[in-house]
C-alpha positions as a Python dict, from the first residue, in 0.01 Angstrom:
ca = {
    (1, 'X'): (0, 0, 0),
    (2, 'X'): (98, 363, -40),
    (3, 'X'): (83, 578, 274),
    (4, 'X'): (-94, 910, 225),
    (5, 'X'): (-160, 1021, 584),
    (6, 'X'): (87, 904, 850),
    (7, 'X'): (-26, 769, 1185),
    (8, 'X'): (-23, 1050, 1440),
    (9, 'X'): (-140, 1321, 1199),
    (10, 'X'): (-464, 1521, 1206),
    (11, 'X'): (-411, 1651, 850),
    (12, 'X'): (-579, 1441, 581),
    (13, 'X'): (-343, 1405, 285),
    (14, 'X'): (-426, 1260, -57),
    (15, 'X'): (-203, 1157, -345),
    (16, 'X'): (-243, 1386, -647),
    (17, 'X'): (-139, 1190, -960),
    (18, 'X'): (-114, 1501, -1183),
    (19, 'X'): (152, 1659, -961),
    (20, 'X'): (286, 1328, -825),
    (21, 'X'): (263, 1480, -477),
    (22, 'X'): (67, 1446, -153),
    (23, 'X'): (-162, 1741, -89),
    (24, 'X'): (-411, 1827, 185),
    (25, 'X'): (-764, 1708, 119),
    (26, 'X'): (-987, 2012, 73),
    (27, 'X'): (-1355, 2055, 166),
    (28, 'X'): (-1525, 2378, 60),
    (29, 'X'): (-1183, 2535, 5),
    (30, 'X'): (-1061, 2450, 355),
    (31, 'X'): (-790, 2199, 439),
    (32, 'X'): (-950, 1896, 602),
    (33, 'X'): (-829, 1812, 950),
    (34, 'X'): (-962, 1544, 1180),
    (35, 'X'): (-1128, 1728, 1468),
    (36, 'X'): (-1066, 1438, 1704),
    (37, 'X'): (-769, 1222, 1798),
    (38, 'X'): (-500, 1191, 1530),
    (39, 'X'): (-490, 895, 1290),
    (40, 'X'): (-414, 580, 1495),
    (41, 'X'): (-297, 406, 1175),
    (42, 'X'): (-125, 497, 850),
    (43, 'X'): (-394, 562, 589),
    (44, 'X'): (-352, 532, 216),
    (45, 'X'): (-446, 315, -77),
    (46, 'X'): (-374, -6, -263),
    (47, 'X'): (-190, 84, -588),
    (48, 'X'): (-329, -37, -921),
    (49, 'X'): (-685, -41, -788),
    (50, 'X'): (-975, 182, -893),
    (51, 'X'): (-1316, 217, -733),
    (52, 'X'): (-1608, 338, -944),
    (53, 'X'): (-1717, 702, -928),
    (54, 'X'): (-1941, 799, -637),
    (55, 'X'): (-2113, 1108, -497),
    (56, 'X'): (-1801, 1200, -298),
    (57, 'X'): (-1546, 1094, -560),
    (58, 'X'): (-1674, 1180, -907),
    (59, 'X'): (-1366, 1032, -1077),
    (60, 'X'): (-1341, 729, -849),
    (61, 'X'): (-1032, 658, -643),
    (62, 'X'): (-800, 375, -542),
    (63, 'X'): (-905, 124, -276),
    (64, 'X'): (-848, 282, 68),
    (65, 'X'): (-632, 89, 312),
    (66, 'X'): (-489, 134, 659),
    (67, 'X'): (-183, -30, 808),
    (68, 'X'): (-117, -99, 1175),
    (69, 'X'): (238, 31, 1207),
    (70, 'X'): (435, 324, 1347),
    (71, 'X'): (391, 648, 1153),
    (72, 'X'): (536, 627, 803),
    (73, 'X'): (599, 933, 583),
    (74, 'X'): (358, 1013, 301),
    (75, 'X'): (468, 829, -11),
    (76, 'X'): (604, 526, 173),
    (77, 'X'): (523, 206, -14),
    (78, 'X'): (474, -94, 212),
    (79, 'X'): (419, -457, 129),
    (80, 'X'): (123, -552, 348),
    (81, 'X'): (-87, -848, 455),
    (82, 'X'): (-464, -788, 441),
    (83, 'X'): (-633, -878, 770),
    (84, 'X'): (-990, -756, 727),
    (85, 'X'): (-1231, -535, 540),
    (86, 'X'): (-1391, -249, 733),
    (87, 'X'): (-1733, -147, 597),
    (88, 'X'): (-1850, 211, 657),
    (89, 'X'): (-2167, 406, 590),
    (90, 'X'): (-2040, 755, 511),
    (91, 'X'): (-2339, 985, 479),
    (92, 'X'): (-2550, 713, 318),
    (93, 'X'): (-2275, 588, 87),
    (94, 'X'): (-2108, 252, 150),
    (95, 'X'): (-1728, 255, 165),
    (96, 'X'): (-1471, -14, 238),
    (97, 'X'): (-1124, 11, 390),
    (98, 'X'): (-872, -274, 386),
    (99, 'X'): (-708, -326, 727),
    (100, 'X'): (-350, -449, 693),
    (101, 'X'): (-25, -512, 876),
    (102, 'X'): (324, -479, 726),
    (103, 'X'): (452, -796, 561),
    (104, 'X'): (796, -722, 711),
    (105, 'X'): (788, -834, 1078),
    (106, 'X'): (1027, -558, 1191),
    (107, 'X'): (770, -292, 1088),
    (108, 'X'): (478, -441, 1283),
    (109, 'X'): (384, -267, 1606),
    (110, 'X'): (146, -556, 1688),
    (111, 'X'): (286, -907, 1636),
    (112, 'X'): (-12, -1040, 1440),
    (113, 'X'): (-57, -1167, 1086),
    (114, 'X'): (-425, -1269, 1089),
    (115, 'X'): (-759, -1111, 1177),
    (116, 'X'): (-821, -1386, 1432),
    (117, 'X'): (-492, -1309, 1610),
    (118, 'X'): (-576, -939, 1618),
    (119, 'X'): (-925, -978, 1766),
    (120, 'X'): (-811, -1246, 2011),
    (121, 'X'): (-492, -1082, 2138),
    (122, 'X'): (-596, -716, 2097),
    (123, 'X'): (-977, -701, 2113),
    (124, 'X'): (-971, -327, 2187),
    (125, 'X'): (-805, -256, 1850),
    (126, 'X'): (-1129, -318, 1660),
    (127, 'X'): (-1326, -100, 1902),
    (128, 'X'): (-1061, 174, 1888),
    (129, 'X'): (-1082, 188, 1509),
    (130, 'X'): (-1463, 188, 1520),
    (131, 'X'): (-1472, 480, 1761),
    (132, 'X'): (-1206, 671, 1572),
    (133, 'X'): (-1381, 637, 1234),
    (134, 'X'): (-1716, 738, 1386),
    (135, 'X'): (-1561, 1063, 1512),
    (136, 'X'): (-1377, 1164, 1194),
    (137, 'X'): (-1674, 1333, 1028),
    (138, 'X'): (-1970, 1539, 1135),
    (139, 'X'): (-2172, 1383, 1420),
    (140, 'X'): (-2366, 1085, 1286),
    (141, 'X'): (-2210, 1106, 937),
    (142, 'X'): (-1989, 796, 957),
    (143, 'X'): (-2111, 465, 1093),
    (144, 'X'): (-1922, 136, 1105),
    (145, 'X'): (-2144, -123, 938),
    (146, 'X'): (-1918, -418, 1014),
    (147, 'X'): (-1599, -611, 963),
    (148, 'X'): (-1528, -895, 721),
    (149, 'X'): (-1233, -1132, 733),
    (150, 'X'): (-923, -1158, 514),
    (151, 'X'): (-1104, -1343, 234),
    (152, 'X'): (-1340, -1046, 190),
    (153, 'X'): (-1045, -804, 193),
    (154, 'X'): (-861, -1002, -74),
    (155, 'X'): (-1179, -1039, -280),
    (156, 'X'): (-1237, -662, -264),
    (157, 'X'): (-881, -590, -381),
    (158, 'X'): (-911, -836, -672),
    (159, 'X'): (-1247, -689, -771),
    (160, 'X'): (-1107, -337, -811),
    (161, 'X'): (-766, -415, -963),
    (162, 'X'): (-710, -221, -1283),
    (163, 'X'): (-679, -448, -1586),
}
């Protein structure tokens, strides 16, 4: 995955292919910042994927992903292992985010490689992410619909890979 917004940041950054740079996400001409706790994960996307256009993203976008690791600079490319698929209702529009861990063991801040290990050894991690996502937008805008296992995450990635 490609890191756009490092863990520990409140600024939402997005990759801009035309300039080949990471720029602040803008809403109504204002730089978007998370008005809550900073990102607990590195957020970015799976390269070579493309989601269809939506109300929020008229041109579509790559498949969003998060990685459980220490903060990585924007532009860092990490080989990751998909653990789960997070399903969100964002203002009435369904969105999915692939939850991952680094493939390289030395980059993992939690020593897990499967969804089952994560929820068994660190049950609060799922709840922490749920609460964080629910507080990243306007009150009531974002709702966690559920979690699916690694098979669903891999299926989602395959479904949106560019030919």
